[in-house]
mmCIF file of C-alpha atoms and ligand atoms in Angstrom:
data_model
loop_
_atom_site.group_PDB
_atom_site.id
_atom_site.type_symbol
_atom_site.label_atom_id
_atom_site.label_comp_id
_atom_site.label_asym_id
_atom_site.label_seq_id
_atom_site.Cartn_x
_atom_site.Cartn_y
_atom_site.Cartn_z
ATOM 1 C CA UNK A 1 -18.503 -32.508 80.155
ATOM 2 C CA UNK A 2 -16.505 -35.714 80.432
ATOM 3 C CA UNK A 3 -16.967 -38.443 77.878
ATOM 4 C CA UNK A 4 -15.625 -41.855 78.832
ATOM 5 C CA UNK A 5 -15.087 -43.180 75.329
ATOM 6 C CA UNK A 6 -12.727 -42.503 72.469
ATOM 7 C CA UNK A 7 -13.674 -39.613 70.169
ATOM 8 C CA UNK A 8 -15.282 -40.403 66.826
ATOM 9 C CA UNK A 9 -13.137 -39.782 63.769
ATOM 10 C CA UNK A 10 -13.237 -36.109 63.075
ATOM 11 C CA UNK A 11 -13.577 -34.756 59.596
ATOM 12 C CA UNK A 12 -12.547 -31.409 58.267
ATOM 13 C CA UNK A 13 -15.882 -29.921 57.408
ATOM 14 C CA UNK A 14 -15.662 -26.773 55.425
ATOM 15 C CA UNK A 15 -18.370 -27.847 52.969
ATOM 16 C CA UNK A 16 -20.762 -25.326 54.543
ATOM 17 C CA UNK A 17 -18.496 -22.402 53.746
ATOM 18 C CA UNK A 18 -17.004 -23.644 50.489
ATOM 19 C CA UNK A 19 -19.424 -21.811 48.152
ATOM 20 C CA UNK A 20 -19.011 -18.554 50.003
ATOM 21 C CA UNK A 21 -15.226 -18.923 50.109
ATOM 22 C CA UNK A 22 -15.066 -19.781 46.406
ATOM 23 C CA UNK A 23 -16.799 -16.500 45.575
ATOM 24 C CA UNK A 24 -14.323 -14.542 47.693
ATOM 25 C CA UNK A 25 -11.308 -16.350 46.226
ATOM 26 C CA UNK A 26 -12.496 -15.707 42.677
ATOM 27 C CA UNK A 27 -13.449 -12.119 43.364
ATOM 28 C CA UNK A 28 -9.988 -11.318 44.754
ATOM 29 C CA UNK A 29 -8.396 -13.144 41.833
ATOM 30 C CA UNK A 30 -10.356 -10.928 39.432
ATOM 31 C CA UNK A 31 -10.534 -7.565 41.165
ATOM 32 C CA UNK A 32 -7.352 -7.670 43.285
ATOM 33 C CA UNK A 33 -6.737 -4.815 45.733
ATOM 34 C CA UNK A 34 -10.220 -3.310 45.407
ATOM 35 C CA UNK A 35 -11.801 -6.590 46.527
ATOM 36 C CA UNK A 36 -9.254 -6.977 49.337
ATOM 37 C CA UNK A 37 -10.086 -3.526 50.673
ATOM 38 C CA UNK A 38 -13.833 -4.254 50.552
ATOM 39 C CA UNK A 39 -13.578 -7.641 52.291
ATOM 40 C CA UNK A 40 -11.251 -6.291 54.968
ATOM 41 C CA UNK A 41 -13.748 -3.568 55.767
ATOM 42 C CA UNK A 42 -16.642 -6.041 55.745
ATOM 43 C CA UNK A 43 -15.061 -8.854 57.789
ATOM 44 C CA UNK A 44 -12.400 -7.150 59.921
ATOM 45 C CA UNK A 45 -14.041 -3.734 60.213
ATOM 46 C CA UNK A 46 -10.837 -2.036 59.042
ATOM 47 C CA UNK A 47 -10.628 0.609 56.331
ATOM 48 C CA UNK A 48 -7.254 0.033 54.718
ATOM 49 C CA UNK A 49 -5.372 2.874 53.090
ATOM 50 C CA UNK A 50 -2.470 0.574 52.393
ATOM 51 C CA UNK A 51 -2.616 -3.220 52.218
ATOM 52 C CA UNK A 52 1.137 -3.533 52.623
ATOM 53 C CA UNK A 53 2.477 -2.494 56.034
ATOM 54 C CA UNK A 54 4.913 0.397 55.579
ATOM 55 C CA UNK A 55 8.527 0.161 56.726
ATOM 56 C CA UNK A 56 7.851 3.059 59.112
ATOM 57 C CA UNK A 57 4.928 1.250 60.748
ATOM 58 C CA UNK A 58 6.970 -1.946 61.132
ATOM 59 C CA UNK A 59 9.867 0.009 62.680
ATOM 60 C CA UNK A 60 7.624 1.983 65.011
ATOM 61 C CA UNK A 61 5.585 -1.009 66.115
ATOM 62 C CA UNK A 62 8.639 -3.209 66.705
ATOM 63 C CA UNK A 63 10.031 -0.605 69.090
ATOM 64 C CA UNK A 64 6.997 -1.131 71.313
ATOM 65 C CA UNK A 65 8.000 -4.558 72.603
ATOM 66 C CA UNK A 66 9.860 -4.571 75.906
ATOM 67 C CA UNK A 67 13.302 -6.054 76.517
ATOM 68 C CA UNK A 68 11.880 -9.105 78.184
ATOM 69 C CA UNK A 69 9.776 -10.077 75.169
ATOM 70 C CA UNK A 70 12.613 -9.229 72.783
ATOM 71 C CA UNK A 71 14.991 -11.518 74.707
ATOM 72 C CA UNK A 72 12.377 -14.280 74.753
ATOM 73 C CA UNK A 73 11.965 -14.034 70.977
ATOM 74 C CA UNK A 74 15.747 -14.106 70.470
ATOM 75 C CA UNK A 75 16.162 -17.218 72.640
ATOM 76 C CA UNK A 76 13.343 -18.944 70.764
ATOM 77 C CA UNK A 77 14.760 -17.986 67.347
ATOM 78 C CA UNK A 78 18.055 -19.613 68.384
ATOM 79 C CA UNK A 79 16.340 -22.750 69.641
ATOM 80 C CA UNK A 80 14.170 -23.204 66.543
ATOM 81 C CA UNK A 81 17.128 -22.567 64.231
ATOM 82 C CA UNK A 82 19.149 -25.234 66.009
ATOM 83 C CA UNK A 83 16.362 -27.796 65.632
ATOM 84 C CA UNK A 84 15.883 -27.117 61.924
ATOM 85 C CA UNK A 85 19.641 -26.998 61.211
ATOM 86 C CA UNK A 86 19.901 -30.429 62.823
ATOM 87 C CA UNK A 87 17.496 -31.802 60.225
ATOM 88 C CA UNK A 88 19.295 -30.568 57.087
ATOM 89 C CA UNK A 89 19.591 -33.351 54.513
ATOM 90 C CA UNK A 90 23.051 -34.749 53.897
ATOM 91 C CA UNK A 91 24.476 -34.869 50.380
ATOM 92 C CA UNK A 92 22.471 -37.666 48.761
ATOM 93 C CA UNK A 93 23.130 -39.819 45.752
ATOM 94 C CA UNK A 94 25.549 -42.377 44.409
ATOM 95 C CA UNK A 95 25.712 -44.614 41.398
ATOM 96 C CA UNK A 96 25.034 -48.051 39.955
ATOM 97 C CA UNK A 97 25.767 -49.783 36.658
ATOM 98 C CA UNK A 98 27.873 -46.895 35.442
ATOM 99 C CA UNK A 99 25.207 -44.251 36.117
ATOM 100 C CA UNK A 100 25.878 -41.366 38.463
ATOM 101 C CA UNK A 101 22.679 -40.254 40.192
ATOM 102 C CA UNK A 102 21.744 -37.853 42.934
ATOM 103 C CA UNK A 103 19.473 -35.251 44.400
ATOM 104 C CA UNK A 104 19.955 -31.520 44.434
ATOM 105 C CA UNK A 105 17.770 -29.758 47.030
ATOM 106 C CA UNK A 106 16.479 -26.339 45.967
ATOM 107 C CA UNK A 107 14.404 -23.978 48.098
ATOM 108 C CA UNK A 108 11.141 -22.604 46.793
ATOM 109 C CA UNK A 109 11.557 -18.958 45.838
ATOM 110 C CA UNK A 110 8.562 -17.097 47.210
ATOM 111 C CA UNK A 111 6.712 -18.215 50.329
ATOM 112 C CA UNK A 112 3.480 -16.897 51.822
ATOM 113 C CA UNK A 113 2.832 -17.315 55.546
ATOM 114 C CA UNK A 114 -0.612 -16.870 57.038
ATOM 115 C CA UNK A 115 -0.475 -15.705 60.651
ATOM 116 C CA UNK A 116 -3.901 -15.871 62.300
ATOM 117 C CA UNK A 117 -5.237 -12.863 64.181
ATOM 118 C CA UNK A 118 -8.682 -12.625 65.685
ATOM 119 C CA UNK A 119 -9.152 -13.250 69.404
ATOM 120 C CA UNK A 120 -5.580 -14.364 70.034
ATOM 121 C CA UNK A 121 -2.207 -13.236 68.662
ATOM 122 C CA UNK A 122 0.164 -15.703 67.031
ATOM 123 C CA UNK A 123 3.677 -14.260 66.677
ATOM 124 C CA UNK A 124 4.828 -17.778 67.654
ATOM 125 C CA UNK A 125 3.293 -19.052 64.403
ATOM 126 C CA UNK A 126 5.329 -16.536 62.415
ATOM 127 C CA UNK A 127 8.484 -17.935 64.059
ATOM 128 C CA UNK A 128 7.383 -21.539 63.503
ATOM 129 C CA UNK A 129 6.777 -21.010 59.779
ATOM 130 C CA UNK A 130 9.561 -18.610 58.862
ATOM 131 C CA UNK A 131 12.543 -20.142 60.654
ATOM 132 C CA UNK A 132 12.497 -23.527 58.879
ATOM 133 C CA UNK A 133 11.897 -21.652 55.616
ATOM 134 C CA UNK A 134 14.938 -19.438 56.180
ATOM 135 C CA UNK A 135 17.075 -22.407 57.236
ATOM 136 C CA UNK A 136 15.938 -24.133 54.031
ATOM 137 C CA UNK A 137 17.180 -21.146 52.014
ATOM 138 C CA UNK A 138 13.897 -19.436 51.058
ATOM 139 C CA UNK A 139 14.824 -15.883 50.072
ATOM 140 C CA UNK A 140 11.463 -14.131 49.859
ATOM 141 C CA UNK A 141 8.852 -14.466 52.590
ATOM 142 C CA UNK A 142 5.522 -12.622 52.492
ATOM 143 C CA UNK A 143 3.206 -12.549 55.500
ATOM 144 C CA UNK A 144 -0.546 -11.989 55.619
ATOM 145 C CA UNK A 145 -2.148 -11.305 58.959
ATOM 146 C CA UNK A 146 -5.418 -9.649 59.943
ATOM 147 C CA UNK A 147 -5.007 -6.606 62.196
ATOM 148 C CA UNK A 148 -7.136 -4.373 64.341
ATOM 149 C CA UNK A 149 -5.610 -1.377 62.580
ATOM 150 C CA UNK A 150 -1.924 -1.461 63.404
ATOM 151 C CA UNK A 151 0.325 -4.472 63.070
ATOM 152 C CA UNK A 152 1.069 -6.331 66.313
ATOM 153 C CA UNK A 153 4.419 -5.197 67.810
ATOM 154 C CA UNK A 154 5.812 -8.736 68.230
ATOM 155 C CA UNK A 155 4.890 -9.642 64.649
ATOM 156 C CA UNK A 156 6.501 -6.384 63.479
ATOM 157 C CA UNK A 157 9.680 -7.116 65.469
ATOM 158 C CA UNK A 158 9.968 -10.685 64.138
ATOM 159 C CA UNK A 159 9.323 -9.504 60.565
ATOM 160 C CA UNK A 160 12.150 -6.996 60.815
ATOM 161 C CA UNK A 161 14.468 -9.352 62.620
ATOM 162 C CA UNK A 162 14.013 -12.203 60.126
ATOM 163 C CA UNK A 163 13.994 -10.069 56.994
ATOM 164 C CA UNK A 164 10.395 -10.764 55.962
ATOM 165 C CA UNK A 165 9.968 -9.037 52.585
ATOM 166 C CA UNK A 166 6.448 -7.713 53.010
ATOM 167 C CA UNK A 167 3.611 -7.901 55.530
ATOM 168 C CA UNK A 168 -0.015 -7.438 54.474
ATOM 169 C CA UNK A 169 -2.870 -6.408 56.758
ATOM 170 C CA UNK A 170 -5.285 -8.938 55.391
ATOM 171 C CA UNK A 171 -6.835 -12.116 56.717
ATOM 172 C CA UNK A 172 -9.372 -14.797 55.864
ATOM 173 C CA UNK A 173 -10.050 -16.354 52.476
ATOM 174 C CA UNK A 174 -9.298 -13.047 50.764
ATOM 175 C CA UNK A 175 -5.701 -13.093 52.050
ATOM 176 C CA UNK A 176 -5.125 -16.645 50.804
ATOM 177 C CA UNK A 177 -6.447 -15.768 47.354
ATOM 178 C CA UNK A 178 -4.265 -12.643 47.205
ATOM 179 C CA UNK A 179 -1.119 -14.637 48.041
ATOM 180 C CA UNK A 180 -2.041 -17.381 45.580
ATOM 181 C CA UNK A 181 -2.839 -15.167 42.599
ATOM 182 C CA UNK A 182 -1.175 -11.836 43.429
ATOM 183 C CA UNK A 183 -2.687 -8.338 43.299
ATOM 184 C CA UNK A 184 -1.142 -4.921 42.717
ATOM 185 C CA UNK A 185 -0.082 -4.758 46.376
ATOM 186 C CA UNK A 186 0.342 -8.444 47.197
ATOM 187 C CA UNK A 187 3.120 -10.584 45.720
ATOM 188 C CA UNK A 188 2.077 -13.915 44.243
ATOM 189 C CA UNK A 189 3.854 -16.794 46.003
ATOM 190 C CA UNK A 190 4.672 -20.425 45.188
ATOM 191 C CA UNK A 191 3.486 -21.913 48.465
ATOM 192 C CA UNK A 192 1.267 -20.838 51.363
ATOM 193 C CA UNK A 193 1.688 -22.225 54.876
ATOM 194 C CA UNK A 194 0.102 -21.581 58.232
ATOM 195 C CA UNK A 195 -2.976 -22.300 60.292
ATOM 196 C CA UNK A 196 -6.228 -20.362 60.272
ATOM 197 C CA UNK A 197 -9.958 -20.640 60.718
ATOM 198 C CA UNK A 198 -12.335 -22.661 58.570
ATOM 199 C CA UNK A 199 -12.504 -19.913 55.891
ATOM 200 C CA UNK A 200 -8.711 -19.785 55.607
ATOM 201 C CA UNK A 201 -8.477 -23.575 55.371
ATOM 202 C CA UNK A 202 -11.256 -23.773 52.771
ATOM 203 C CA UNK A 203 -9.458 -21.110 50.729
ATOM 204 C CA UNK A 204 -6.152 -23.010 50.999
ATOM 205 C CA UNK A 205 -7.959 -26.099 49.762
ATOM 206 C CA UNK A 206 -9.359 -24.163 46.766
ATOM 207 C CA UNK A 207 -6.089 -22.496 45.741
ATOM 208 C CA UNK A 208 -4.102 -25.735 46.178
ATOM 209 C CA UNK A 209 -4.720 -26.517 42.521
ATOM 210 C CA UNK A 210 -2.496 -23.562 41.662
ATOM 211 C CA UNK A 211 -0.015 -23.166 44.553
ATOM 212 C CA UNK A 212 1.585 -25.403 47.173
ATOM 213 C CA UNK A 213 0.045 -25.579 50.629
ATOM 214 C CA UNK A 214 1.333 -27.173 53.816
ATOM 215 C CA UNK A 215 -1.931 -28.964 54.547
ATOM 216 C CA UNK A 216 -5.323 -28.228 56.010
ATOM 217 C CA UNK A 217 -4.967 -27.483 59.706
ATOM 218 C CA UNK A 218 -8.007 -27.800 61.936
ATOM 219 C CA UNK A 219 -8.505 -27.082 65.633
ATOM 220 C CA UNK A 220 -5.762 -28.086 68.075
ATOM 221 C CA UNK A 221 -5.665 -31.653 69.379
ATOM 222 C CA UNK A 222 -3.970 -33.164 72.402
ATOM 223 C CA UNK A 223 -3.912 -36.797 73.463
ATOM 224 C CA UNK A 224 -2.153 -37.624 76.730
ATOM 225 C CA UNK A 225 -1.246 -41.129 77.797
ATOM 226 C CA UNK A 226 -0.689 -41.188 81.559
ATOM 227 C CA UNK A 227 0.163 -43.803 84.171
ATOM 228 C CA UNK A 228 0.344 -43.542 87.941
ATOM 229 C CA UNK A 229 3.702 -41.763 87.709
ATOM 230 C CA UNK A 230 1.961 -38.704 86.220
ATOM 231 C CA UNK A 231 0.895 -35.653 88.191
ATOM 232 C CA UNK A 232 -2.895 -35.079 87.864
ATOM 233 C CA UNK A 233 -2.400 -31.343 88.354
ATOM 234 C CA UNK A 234 -0.066 -31.161 85.335
ATOM 235 C CA UNK A 235 -2.320 -33.411 83.268
ATOM 236 C CA UNK A 236 -5.282 -31.114 83.850
ATOM 237 C CA UNK A 237 -3.091 -28.066 83.097
ATOM 238 C CA UNK A 238 -2.020 -29.536 79.759
ATOM 239 C CA UNK A 239 -5.627 -30.252 78.765
ATOM 240 C CA UNK A 240 -6.790 -26.797 79.896
ATOM 241 C CA UNK A 241 -3.851 -25.251 78.024
ATOM 242 C CA UNK A 242 -4.789 -26.618 74.591
ATOM 243 C CA UNK A 243 -8.408 -25.813 75.451
ATOM 244 C CA UNK A 244 -7.371 -22.139 75.405
ATOM 245 C CA UNK A 245 -7.514 -22.295 71.601
ATOM 246 C CA UNK A 246 -11.296 -22.603 71.689
ATOM 247 C CA UNK A 247 -14.158 -24.973 72.209
ATOM 248 C CA UNK A 248 -13.389 -27.132 69.229
ATOM 249 C CA UNK A 249 -9.953 -28.307 70.466
ATOM 250 C CA UNK A 250 -9.896 -32.095 70.863
ATOM 251 C CA UNK A 251 -8.701 -33.005 74.371
ATOM 252 C CA UNK A 252 -8.164 -36.625 75.333
ATOM 253 C CA UNK A 253 -6.666 -38.399 78.340
ATOM 254 C CA UNK A 254 -5.912 -42.097 77.999
ATOM 255 C CA UNK A 255 -5.128 -43.297 81.490
ATOM 256 C CA UNK A 256 -3.491 -46.520 82.608
ATOM 257 C CA UNK A 257 -4.545 -45.780 86.160
ATOM 258 C CA UNK A 258 -8.066 -45.544 87.463
ATOM 259 C CA UNK A 259 -6.869 -43.335 90.312
ATOM 260 C CA UNK A 260 -5.185 -40.819 87.969
ATOM 261 C CA UNK A 261 -8.244 -40.739 85.678
ATOM 262 C CA UNK A 262 -10.515 -39.936 88.658
ATOM 263 C CA UNK A 263 -8.128 -37.252 89.960
ATOM 264 C CA UNK A 264 -8.007 -35.552 86.563
ATOM 265 C CA UNK A 265 -11.772 -35.845 86.022
ATOM 266 C CA UNK A 266 -12.286 -34.096 89.350
ATOM 267 C CA UNK A 267 -10.263 -31.134 88.094
ATOM 268 C CA UNK A 268 -11.924 -31.071 84.676
ATOM 269 C CA UNK A 269 -15.460 -31.298 85.999
ATOM 270 C CA UNK A 270 -15.636 -27.570 86.776
ATOM 271 C CA UNK A 271 -15.337 -26.786 83.064
ATOM 272 C CA UNK A 272 -18.281 -27.094 80.676
ATOM 273 C CA UNK A 273 -16.301 -27.969 77.568
ATOM 274 C CA UNK A 274 -15.839 -31.510 76.221
ATOM 275 C CA UNK A 275 -13.028 -33.785 77.467
ATOM 276 C CA UNK A 276 -12.503 -37.428 76.645
ATOM 277 C CA UNK A 277 -11.146 -39.600 79.470
ATOM 278 C CA UNK A 278 -10.666 -43.299 78.750
ATOM 279 C CA UNK A 279 -9.005 -46.142 80.593
ATOM 280 C CA UNK A 280 -6.608 -48.530 78.870
ATOM 281 C CA UNK A 281 -5.638 -51.948 80.223
ATOM 282 C CA UNK A 282 -1.979 -51.651 79.320
ATOM 283 C CA UNK A 283 0.480 -49.428 77.488
ATOM 284 C CA UNK A 284 0.098 -51.339 74.231
ATOM 285 C CA UNK A 285 -3.646 -50.707 74.243
ATOM 286 C CA UNK A 286 -3.152 -47.039 75.159
ATOM 287 C CA UNK A 287 -0.789 -46.512 72.235
ATOM 288 C CA UNK A 288 -3.193 -48.330 69.923
ATOM 289 C CA UNK A 289 -5.921 -45.871 70.926
ATOM 290 C CA UNK A 290 -3.590 -42.940 70.313
ATOM 291 C CA UNK A 291 -2.480 -44.294 66.940
ATOM 292 C CA UNK A 292 -6.118 -44.650 65.963
ATOM 293 C CA UNK A 293 -6.873 -41.034 66.886
ATOM 294 C CA UNK A 294 -3.648 -39.884 65.120
ATOM 295 C CA UNK A 295 -3.515 -36.663 67.133
ATOM 296 C CA UNK A 296 -1.710 -33.412 66.481
ATOM 297 C CA UNK A 297 0.049 -33.429 69.888
ATOM 298 C CA UNK A 298 0.758 -36.634 71.798
ATOM 299 C CA UNK A 299 2.086 -36.530 75.348
ATOM 300 C CA UNK A 300 3.532 -39.638 76.992
ATOM 301 C CA UNK A 301 3.370 -38.905 80.734
ATOM 302 C CA UNK A 302 4.423 -42.385 81.726
ATOM 303 C CA UNK A 303 7.372 -44.138 83.393
ATOM 304 C CA UNK A 304 8.931 -45.407 80.156
ATOM 305 C CA UNK A 305 8.131 -42.838 77.454
ATOM 306 C CA UNK A 306 11.053 -43.836 75.210
ATOM 307 C CA UNK A 307 9.835 -47.401 74.938
ATOM 308 C CA UNK A 308 6.336 -46.133 74.147
ATOM 309 C CA UNK A 309 7.700 -43.683 71.559
ATOM 310 C CA UNK A 310 8.916 -46.626 69.479
ATOM 311 C CA UNK A 311 5.314 -47.862 69.223
ATOM 312 C CA UNK A 312 3.892 -44.498 68.102
ATOM 313 C CA UNK A 313 2.770 -44.657 64.488
ATOM 314 C CA UNK A 314 0.570 -41.593 64.084
ATOM 315 C CA UNK A 315 1.159 -38.238 65.801
ATOM 316 C CA UNK A 316 2.203 -34.738 64.780
ATOM 317 C CA UNK A 317 4.601 -34.106 67.658
ATOM 318 C CA UNK A 318 5.336 -36.106 70.794
ATOM 319 C CA UNK A 319 6.478 -34.915 74.218
ATOM 320 C CA UNK A 320 8.114 -37.424 76.531
ATOM 321 C CA UNK A 321 7.497 -37.880 80.257
ATOM 322 C CA UNK A 322 6.961 -34.727 82.249
ATOM 323 C CA UNK A 323 7.717 -32.442 79.251
ATOM 324 C CA UNK A 324 4.699 -30.134 78.799
ATOM 325 C CA UNK A 325 3.104 -30.261 75.321
ATOM 326 C CA UNK A 326 2.980 -26.442 75.315
ATOM 327 C CA UNK A 327 6.786 -26.407 75.000
ATOM 328 C CA UNK A 328 6.284 -27.573 71.406
ATOM 329 C CA UNK A 329 3.956 -24.615 70.873
ATOM 330 C CA UNK A 330 6.663 -22.157 71.838
ATOM 331 C CA UNK A 331 10.198 -23.063 72.638
ATOM 332 C CA UNK A 332 11.347 -26.669 72.274
ATOM 333 C CA UNK A 333 12.443 -26.406 68.636
ATOM 334 C CA UNK A 334 10.053 -28.674 66.665
ATOM 335 C CA UNK A 335 7.111 -27.074 64.920
ATOM 336 C CA UNK A 336 3.670 -26.307 66.290
ATOM 337 C CA UNK A 337 2.242 -26.224 62.765
ATOM 338 C CA UNK A 338 1.168 -29.852 62.763
ATOM 339 C CA UNK A 339 -1.282 -32.191 61.021
ATOM 340 C CA UNK A 340 -4.750 -32.407 62.588
ATOM 341 C CA UNK A 341 -7.968 -34.293 61.797
ATOM 342 C CA UNK A 342 -6.131 -37.615 61.664
ATOM 343 C CA UNK A 343 -3.772 -36.364 58.952
ATOM 344 C CA UNK A 344 -0.779 -37.498 61.002
ATOM 345 C CA UNK A 345 -1.549 -40.914 59.478
ATOM 346 C CA UNK A 346 0.134 -39.654 56.315
ATOM 347 C CA UNK A 347 2.013 -36.426 57.010
ATOM 348 C CA UNK A 348 4.101 -34.662 59.616
ATOM 349 C CA UNK A 349 4.498 -31.156 60.961
ATOM 350 C CA UNK A 350 6.246 -28.338 59.155
ATOM 351 C CA UNK A 351 9.992 -28.915 58.636
ATOM 352 C CA UNK A 352 12.625 -27.623 56.242
ATOM 353 C CA UNK A 353 11.435 -30.330 53.830
ATOM 354 C CA UNK A 354 8.285 -28.293 53.226
ATOM 355 C CA UNK A 355 10.454 -25.587 51.717
ATOM 356 C CA UNK A 356 12.960 -27.505 49.615
ATOM 357 C CA UNK A 357 12.396 -29.585 46.514
ATOM 358 C CA UNK A 358 14.484 -32.548 45.460
ATOM 359 C CA UNK A 359 15.691 -32.123 41.883
ATOM 360 C CA UNK A 360 17.097 -35.429 40.723
ATOM 361 C CA UNK A 361 19.817 -35.918 38.145
ATOM 362 C CA UNK A 362 21.525 -38.686 36.244
ATOM 363 C CA UNK A 363 24.758 -38.662 34.277
ATOM 364 C CA UNK A 364 26.593 -41.330 32.330
ATOM 365 C CA UNK A 365 28.987 -41.654 29.427
ATOM 366 C CA UNK A 366 29.221 -45.444 29.571
ATOM 367 C CA UNK A 367 26.498 -47.318 31.396
ATOM 368 C CA UNK A 368 26.616 -51.054 31.836
ATOM 369 C CA UNK A 369 25.444 -53.008 28.765
ATOM 370 C CA UNK A 370 22.677 -54.920 30.579
ATOM 371 C CA UNK A 371 21.269 -51.695 31.923
ATOM 372 C CA UNK A 372 21.251 -50.102 28.451
ATOM 373 C CA UNK A 373 19.455 -53.110 26.998
ATOM 374 C CA UNK A 374 16.946 -53.168 29.859
ATOM 375 C CA UNK A 375 15.923 -49.587 29.013
ATOM 376 C CA UNK A 376 15.697 -50.307 25.289
ATOM 377 C CA UNK A 377 13.609 -53.447 25.878
ATOM 378 C CA UNK A 378 11.105 -51.711 28.144
ATOM 379 C CA UNK A 379 10.805 -48.682 25.810
ATOM 380 C CA UNK A 380 10.087 -50.978 22.841
ATOM 381 C CA UNK A 381 7.538 -52.920 24.888
ATOM 382 C CA UNK A 382 5.727 -49.641 25.526
ATOM 383 C CA UNK A 383 5.845 -48.862 21.832
ATOM 384 C CA UNK A 384 8.190 -45.903 22.244
ATOM 385 C CA UNK A 385 10.631 -46.812 19.511
ATOM 386 C CA UNK A 386 12.308 -43.428 19.316
ATOM 387 C CA UNK A 387 12.900 -43.473 23.060
ATOM 388 C CA UNK A 388 14.636 -46.819 22.509
ATOM 389 C CA UNK A 389 16.604 -45.475 19.532
ATOM 390 C CA UNK A 390 17.780 -42.411 21.445
ATOM 391 C CA UNK A 391 19.331 -44.733 24.023
ATOM 392 C CA UNK A 392 20.752 -47.304 21.636
ATOM 393 C CA UNK A 393 22.240 -44.699 19.246
ATOM 394 C CA UNK A 394 24.283 -43.264 22.118
ATOM 395 C CA UNK A 395 25.567 -46.340 23.804
ATOM 396 C CA UNK A 396 25.483 -49.322 21.480
HETATM 397 N N1 HSO B 401 -1.235 -25.586 69.981
HETATM 398 C C1 HSO B 401 -1.245 -24.885 68.707
HETATM 399 C C2 HSO B 401 -0.134 -23.892 68.540
HETATM 400 C C3 HSO B 401 -0.091 -22.722 69.461
HETATM 401 N N2 HSO B 401 -0.363 -22.726 70.781
HETATM 402 C C4 HSO B 401 0.253 -21.435 69.167
HETATM 403 C C5 HSO B 401 -0.187 -21.502 71.284
HETATM 404 N N3 HSO B 401 0.194 -20.717 70.292
HETATM 405 C C6 HSO B 401 -1.157 -25.932 67.588
HETATM 406 O O1 HSO B 401 -0.105 -26.814 67.728
HETATM 407 ZN ZN1 ZN B 402 -1.377 -24.389 71.722
#
C-alpha cells in the first residue's frame, strides 16, 4: 500500500503491555533464577538447566562458523573499532581566574547488552554494542539473548573474540530485569543497551529508574530523499531491505522527481505493506520533511548530498549519495543502534560516549579575588552562610 502523504508522528506505545511487564520485572527481581527459568519455559519454550552459557558451549558453538563468516566478522570488528577510536574525546579542560578545571572520562564498570533473538539473528547488534563499549574502556560486558536451545554460533564466536564475561540464555522483559537487579546466575549491571521488542523496551523503561539505559528503540525507520540522479532499483531495494525487519518498519521516500517517485511506486506496488511516497518541490522542502520525521536512518540519494547534510537537523545516521543505508547496519563503522520514534530530535545513536562518564574537577590554591568574592556573595544571597565562610576562610 502506497500512501502519498507524510507519516503521522509515531509514538512508542507500550502502555498495553506495561502492567504485564511490570509484573514480570518485579517477579524476577524478587524470585531471581527460579522466575527466569519459568518465564523462559513459558515464553521461549526452552527448559533451561543453566541460565549462563558454559565456556564449553561457547567454544563448541563458535567452532561452527565457517572461515568466510569468521573473516567477515574480523573485517567488521576492525572497521567498527576504527570508527569509534576516531571519536575518542581529546584531553579537555583548562583554567580561568586562577582555577584549574577539567574533565576526567571514566568508563562504566559493568555493562549489559541485550541481543534480540526471535525470528531473526542479530550478531551484528552484539558487535555494534560491544565494540564502542570496549573502545571506551568498559571491562565487564554481560550479554542476554534468547535462544532456541543452543547459543547462536556467530554470537558465541563474537563473545569469545571480544572477551564478553558472561552470556545468558534469556530474553524479553525477564532478561532486562535480571540484568538490572541481578540474580544468582546473572550479574547486576550499571547500564543496559540494545534493541528489542515492545516487552524488552517496556522493561528497559521500567528499570531505568535504577540503571542506565541507552534509550527506547522502536521498529526500524528509513527516510530516503531522492532526486533524478538516483536509481529507482536501488531506492526500492533500500526500502525493501529495512522492511525485512517486519511490518512495523517506517519506510518513506521523499522524491524531488515525479518520474523517480512513479518508478519506485511501480516496484513497491507488488508488496502489501505500507510505504510512504511524497513529492517535495525542492531540496529545502525535502529536508524539512525529513527533519520533521526525525528518522532513524536518513539516506540522501541526490546529486549534492554534502550540501544537504549541512541542513539535516534530526536523524540517527545519514548515508550520502549512492551509499546503501544497510552499510550502517553492518559494516560502515557508525552504529546501527539508533534513536527511533522521533527521538533523533534530542539524541543520537550509540557511541563511546554512552559508556564513559565525565567526572569534572577543580583545583586552586589562589583564585582571583573577584572570583572568590563572587562565590561568597552568591552563597550569602542563597542563605548558605557556612558555604560562604568555607570559601572566605581559605582565600581571604
Ligand atoms: N536496521 C536495524 C539494524 C539491523 N539491520 C540489524 C540488520 N541487522 C536498525 O538500525
Ligand atoms: Zn536493518
